[in-house]
C-alpha positions in Angstrom: -54.3 19.2 -10.4 -52.7 22.6 -10.8 -49.7 23.3 -8.6 -48.5 26.8 -9.4 -47.4 29.4 -6.9 -49.4 32.7 -7.0 -48.7 36.3 -6.4 -51.0 39.3 -6.5 -50.7 42.6 -8.3 -52.8 45.6 -7.5 -54.9 46.8 -10.5 -57.7 49.2 -11.0 -61.2 48.4 -12.2 -63.8 46.3 -10.5 -61.4 44.4 -8.3 -58.3 45.7 -6.7 -56.2 42.5 -7.3 -55.2 40.2 -10.0 -53.4 36.9 -9.3 -50.6 35.6 -11.5 -48.4 32.6 -11.5 -45.0 33.5 -10.1 -42.1 31.3 -9.0 -41.6 33.5 -6.0 -45.3 33.4 -5.1 -47.1 31.6 -2.3 -47.7 27.9 -2.7 -51.1 27.3 -4.4 -52.7 24.0 -5.3 -56.0 23.3 -6.9 -57.3 19.8 -7.5 -60.3 19.3 -9.8 -62.6 16.7 -11.4 -64.3 17.1 -14.7 -68.0 16.3 -14.2 -69.3 17.1 -17.7 -67.8 18.2 -21.0 -69.5 19.3 -24.2 -68.0 20.1 -27.6 -64.5 21.0 -28.4 -61.7 18.6 -29.2 -60.5 18.1 -25.6 -57.2 19.9 -26.2 -55.8 22.5 -23.8 -56.4 26.1 -24.5 -59.2 28.4 -25.5 -60.9 28.4 -28.8 -61.6 24.7 -29.1 -65.3 25.4 -28.7 -65.7 23.2 -25.7 -67.1 23.8 -22.3 -66.9 21.8 -19.1 -68.4 21.6 -15.6 -65.8 20.9 -13.0 -65.6 20.4 -9.3 -62.6 22.4 -7.9 -60.9 21.6 -4.6 -58.6 24.5 -3.6 -56.1 22.9 -1.2 -54.8 26.4 -0.4 -56.9 29.6 -0.1 -55.3 32.2 -2.3 -57.1 35.2 -3.7 -58.6 34.3 -7.2 -56.9 30.9 -6.9 -59.4 28.9 -9.0 -59.8 31.6 -11.6 -56.0 32.1 -12.0 -55.2 28.4 -11.9 -57.7 27.4 -14.6 -56.6 30.3 -16.8 -53.0 29.2 -16.3 -53.9 25.6 -17.4 -55.5 27.0 -20.5 -59.2 26.8 -19.4 -60.3 30.3 -18.2 -63.8 30.5 -16.7 -66.7 31.5 -18.9 -67.3 35.2 -18.5 -64.1 35.8 -16.6 -62.6 38.4 -18.9 -60.1 39.4 -16.2 -58.3 36.1 -16.7 -58.9 35.6 -20.4 -62.4 34.0 -20.4 -64.9 34.9 -23.1 -68.1 36.8 -22.3 -71.2 34.7 -23.0 -74.8 36.1 -23.1 -76.1 33.0 -21.4 -73.8 33.4 -18.4 -74.1 37.0 -17.0 -71.9 36.3 -14.0 -68.9 34.3 -13.0 -70.0 30.6 -12.7 -68.4 30.0 -9.4 -70.3 28.5 -6.4 -69.0 27.1 -3.1 -71.2 24.0 -2.7 -69.7 22.7 0.5 -66.9 23.8 2.9 -65.4 22.2 5.9 -63.1 23.6 8.6 -61.9 22.7 12.1 -62.7 25.0 15.0 -60.3 25.9 17.8 -61.5 22.9 19.9 -60.9 20.5 17.0 -64.6 20.1 16.1 -65.6 19.9 12.4 -67.6 22.8 11.0 -69.4 22.2 7.8 -71.6 24.3 5.6 -73.6 23.4 2.4 -75.3 25.7 -0.1 -77.2 24.2 -3.0 -76.7 25.5 -6.5 -78.6 28.7 -7.2 -81.2 28.7 -10.0 -79.1 30.8 -12.3 -76.4 28.1 -12.4 
């Protein structure tokens, strides 16, 4: 679980914003579960040679929340050079996918959507 308040700064480039951990920022919480891990020594931080597949559960909905929280915890996403991740030829895009989402409509009914993993992930 990463519980770190986030703020946004405006930057140039491909995206107008970059999130960063800030004591004065908005409350931001991401829970996660490691599904699979390969290589590395299991220690926090880049450079240990490991890679993992995780399920992330953003409890709040901040811009770039998952990307920023994982980088803050020492595990930037593969290919996410904006937040310190390393480019990898085998991963030409950010490996993010929303598998399932739930919400409550104005009458209190549950709305749910599911999107299977695309072939490139």
